[in-house]
Amino acid sequence: MYRTHTCGELRISDVDNKVTLAGWVQRSRKMGGMTFVDIRDRYGITQLVFNQDINGELCEKANKLGREWVIQVKGKVLARSNKNSKIPTGDIEILVDELNILNSSETPPFTIEDESDGGDDLRMKFRYLDLRRTPVRQNLEMRHKMTIAIRNYLDKQGFIEVETPILIGSTPEGARDFVVPSRMNPNEFYALPQSPQLYKQLLMVAGFDRYFQIAKCFRDEDLRADRQPEFTQIDCEMSFVEQNDILGIFEGMAKYLFKEIRGIEFKDDFIRMTWHEAMKKYGSDKPDLRFGMTFVELKDCTETGKFTVFDSAKYIGAICVPRCADFTRKQIDQLTEFVKRPQVGAKGMVYVRCEADGSYKSSVDKFYDQTQLKTWAEACKANPGDLILILSGENIIKTQKALCELRLEMGTTRLGLRNKDVFAPLWVVDFPMFEWDEEAQRFFAMHHPFTSPKLEDVQYLESDPGAVRANAYDMVINGVELGGGSIRIHDHELQERIFKSLGFTPERAEKQFGFLMNAFKFGAPPHGGLAFGLDRFVSMLAGLDSIRDCIAFPKNNSGRDVMSDAPSQIDDEQLEELYLELKQPDK
Amino acid sequence: MYRTHTCGELRISDVDNKVTLAGWVQRSRKMGGMTFVDIRDRYGITQLVFNQDINGELCEKANKLGREWVIQVKGKVLARSNKNSKIPTGDIEILVDELNILNSSETPPFTIEDESDGGDDLRMKFRYLDLRRTPVRQNLEMRHKMTIAIRNYLDKQGFIEVETPILIGSTPEGARDFVVPSRMNPNEFYALPQSPQLYKQLLMVAGFDRYFQIAKCFRDEDLRADRQPEFTQIDCEMSFVEQNDILGIFEGMAKYLFKEIRGIEFKDDFIRMTWHEAMKKYGSDKPDLRFGMTFVELKDCTETGKFTVFDSAKYIGAICVPRCADFTRKQIDQLTEFVKRPQVGAKGMVYVRCEADGSYKSSVDKFYDQTQLKTWAEACKANPGDLILILSGENIIKTQKALCELRLEMGTTRLGLRNKDVFAPLWVVDFPMFEWDEEAQRFFAMHHPFTSPKLEDVQYLESDPGAVRANAYDMVINGVELGGGSIRIHDHELQERIFKSLGFTPERAEKQFGFLMNAFKFGAPPHGGLAFGLDRFVSMLAGLDSIRDCIAFPKNNSGRDVMSDAPSQIDDEQLEELYLELKQPDK
């Protein structure tokens, strides 16, 4: 060992001991005949002292140290006259009597401090230096602590972690699969898993009863905001369970993690909200419950025959923003611009100011009188001083989603109600089984095609697919979907009916899911499961803005690792061995 | 929940309780008016009873159950009159009053019993059924227990588990890399890591101090006996350590695992043997120490000028096989055939029978008299009744390796000394830095090129590379290399000298290892590490013959998953999106 102690370990009780430390030079400063050097390692920072009068040569050597040099020092622990209460080692310093330079360092391209002057690109290129910064390292330490806690929790619950393969079969519809040419099997390809879904269901057929895996998954798609081509899933599956059992186990896990990692205790059960209610009240299947402003439907109290926009709308929804009646015309206009952005997609916005004197001022004053506006205000439970914002539209879900954006915008930027240290968890349940696709003019499975419908809704499978609810659930915290899953179909005949509803021919179902379907003929138990996004879960607990900040070596939005410059071209020889030829991409 | 208890849980203290169980029909038998059904889940087997007299209809239903059907039963726990001491639930049975068939099953292609009648191919094709068998499942349970124990041990020692990327850069010499075409970056490829080596060293540069990861690694090579294209490594690295520190931590881990998983305690420190000694005494860098028969060199007592085979040999080595002087001519001939096999490669074998009367009988009687043979026997510490086997040759290491094979053959098949429940661990240390390649007529690094030489040997780097020892070490148990590693070079100049010794031009070194070398300029700490093969480690503790038996979904020797039929062809569309064209393999 190059050290007797770490740089975060020494305390006042160690005074007079001879110690050896090793680490990086954080900074150094000369004061009179003294040189002070802060030495840093993962565990902390300790102040070193070199005294010109005691050992001039050594002090000279210390004066030549640069930032980020790696040194080993031996010396005696002294009590500091000038204590630093900001760091745990602030009561002591080391009077150095031996200094060994283990390695020098070029000047880093940015400062290795909590607040760095390195831009994003530079920090990614020199990620190994960025990782030296305490906040970045702490995110990864938290990630480590979380995976240890997850494993211990699930192990205690009887789950077995099973590694499923990374080199799997490519499915004909796996458009977003990464593929891997096989040298031993020319012209054939493996695929990298988008999730271990098939394998975990096979493990249930195999009687493993309770499976989990912290599993790497892969998706070759355009990386929209905050996605990575490889990501990590806490993947779980259980046999002989109903939805309630699964929610219980994993609500327990989430509570355990919040307690272990953040010291936060959730005493009550997580709210369970149907998808229908979530859409109705929040316009989202992942509502942020940290603040109110739930939707109020005004269709019933707007029919006057005067205002055609409202009269022709299928949906009219309002939110009541507390204490914002004093919004200026300009602020209101900005909000109108906001809802008209293509990402939000509303055509316009109606407002009602609830004035302090009990009167109402609205953009639709000429169509509705004070009595009518009062009805709206009462429906919204608005108080004097509140601001009511109203969106309307032809398409119910689209309008709800736009209103959701408006609500979040008001919550975030206008009112500051989305506190990162407040956590509002819930389960969203009873998702619809199918989603109607306007373009394709057919139903698609909202989840993967093994998701079980609610048995009481199976009767509507053919007659009214839109009414069939799935046994599917998501865990949502603060507007982020942390995980989700479903009870699976274990019955062969039901599975065939579902495939049919989804427009699969028997041949296509066979080609795509044949070996799973075959496995199901040999006694598949009732089962279900779920998967959490580990990256998102860590980000949530660490209060990060991007999942990238809790990944050691992330890729950028083009899927590149700018540090090692991957992906890159490969040798012709290698291509030849794989029986591959490159085609010129069309520009 | 479909059950109140598992099938392995009920005991005599549960008698008279009403319970619900769910699981698979293991077997059923009719005896008079009674039907007995064994119901199985991961946790055990419980006997169910159906009584024709009590409920004829229910009993009829039970009679129709087939093997591997999935059922749920409700009933009362009874004490068995006829106890079965072989299973933990053998004191009780369930008198069933409700039977629900959850799923039927086709007849499985082989029996789901501890000893199956399924051949290897069939078992792999229906792996999900094979995994239902207790011994197979137990291997995976042990694997899970081991990874939990490994993580908890390393966490306690201050190690942080960090996930390093699976999609990395391809290196120009990565001939055995799997590559992955990137859709977003046409004509460019990621590679899958053969190990996280570069990343773990970067994490040391990043100051992570103690890193580990249970990491998937990949190698696209012909699968010789017992290799898999994807395998799992316990990958570790530490900073500010010397070799001794690393051996201490990981010897501790191995001891902890043997204790936790097998209840075996190693009281003494593991033997540390130099590579040189291991070759001299066992002809192997992974000697099996479960039995003796160490090599005795006879060169000094064979020179007579009569027997040219021995006179011209550079190496003459013997092993003394206890109590085998009575080997027949035929048995000796078989051994001679054995050593002459191309895999062993000896030209012949000389034997000396130490007869009970103190005389010697040898295949080289005509060249050596009794006095001379006695010298050999004394050198071998042979007793009357022992058999001395001698190999000789031009090439010292080749002859030692052949003698090693002979020793193992005698230990295994002839003497049965290789007991799977005995564990003989050791560290092999001081490996040579370079290996001479006859064909290429140059030195190659025996380990990867970041391995540090022993500093006292650095002086011979240019003058006598063959004499330079590496700071490298392997943990070996029972002739199996479970893990290995080294102290790395952290000094830029020394690294450049090593590259030069290995024949790297600066350009090639830059192209291949540039970003690591660059990172090393910013204050790389002294560091070192090692990696264990998890698959091998589990196999060792579970007493398995093949690593495949501890992998849930292994691939066969051609790298194929016969269950899902991967790898396979992919769509033309997909190839087009990747800008790839297939070439016809030459037949």
CSV table of N, CA, C and O in Angstrom, one decimal, chain A residues 321-327 332 353 385-387 410 414-415:
chain,number,residue,atom,x,y,z
A,321,VAL,N,-54.9,28.6,-12.0
A,321,VAL,CA,-53.6,28.9,-11.6
A,321,VAL,C,-53.7,29.9,-10.4
A,321,VAL,O,-54.1,31.0,-10.6
A,322,PRO,N,-53.3,29.4,-9.2
A,322,PRO,CA,-53.5,30.3,-8.0
A,322,PRO,C,-52.7,31.6,-8.1
A,322,PRO,O,-51.5,31.6,-8.5
A,323,ARG,N,-53.3,32.6,-7.7
A,323,ARG,CA,-52.7,33.9,-7.5
A,323,ARG,C,-52.0,34.5,-8.7
A,323,ARG,O,-50.9,35.0,-8.6
A,324,CYS,N,-52.5,34.2,-9.9
A,324,CYS,CA,-51.9,34.7,-11.1
A,324,CYS,C,-52.8,35.6,-11.9
A,324,CYS,O,-52.6,35.9,-13.1
A,325,ALA,N,-53.9,36.1,-11.3
A,325,ALA,CA,-54.8,37.0,-12.0
A,325,ALA,C,-54.1,38.3,-12.4
A,325,ALA,O,-54.5,39.0,-13.3
A,326,ASP,N,-53.0,38.6,-11.8
A,326,ASP,CA,-52.3,39.8,-12.2
A,326,ASP,C,-51.3,39.6,-13.3
A,326,ASP,O,-50.4,40.5,-13.6
A,327,PHE,N,-51.4,38.5,-14.0
A,327,PHE,CA,-50.5,38.3,-15.1
A,327,PHE,C,-50.8,39.4,-16.1
A,327,PHE,O,-52.0,39.8,-16.4
A,332,ILE,N,-49.7,36.8,-20.6
A,332,ILE,CA,-50.7,35.9,-21.2
A,332,ILE,C,-50.4,35.6,-22.7
A,332,ILE,O,-50.5,34.5,-23.1
A,353,ARG,N,-59.5,36.0,-15.8
A,353,ARG,CA,-58.9,36.6,-14.5
A,353,ARG,C,-60.0,36.7,-13.5
A,353,ARG,O,-61.0,37.4,-13.7
A,385,GLY,N,-58.3,36.5,-7.4
A,385,GLY,CA,-56.8,36.5,-7.6
A,385,GLY,C,-56.2,35.4,-8.4
A,385,GLY,O,-55.1,35.4,-8.8
A,386,ASP,N,-57.1,34.4,-8.7
A,386,ASP,CA,-56.6,33.2,-9.5
A,386,ASP,C,-56.8,33.5,-11.0
A,386,ASP,O,-57.6,34.3,-11.4
A,387,LEU,N,-56.1,32.7,-11.7
A,387,LEU,CA,-56.1,32.8,-13.2
A,387,LEU,C,-56.6,31.5,-13.8
A,387,LEU,O,-56.0,30.5,-13.5
A,410,MET,N,-46.8,26.1,-16.2
A,410,MET,CA,-47.2,26.9,-15.1
A,410,MET,C,-46.5,26.5,-13.8
A,410,MET,O,-46.0,27.3,-13.0
A,414,ARG,N,-43.4,29.2,-14.0
A,414,ARG,CA,-44.1,30.4,-13.5
A,414,ARG,C,-44.2,30.3,-12.0
A,414,ARG,O,-44.2,31.3,-11.3
A,415,LEU,N,-44.4,29.1,-11.5
A,415,LEU,CA,-44.7,29.0,-10.0
A,415,LEU,C,-43.7,28.3,-9.2
A,415,LEU,O,-43.7,28.3,-8.0
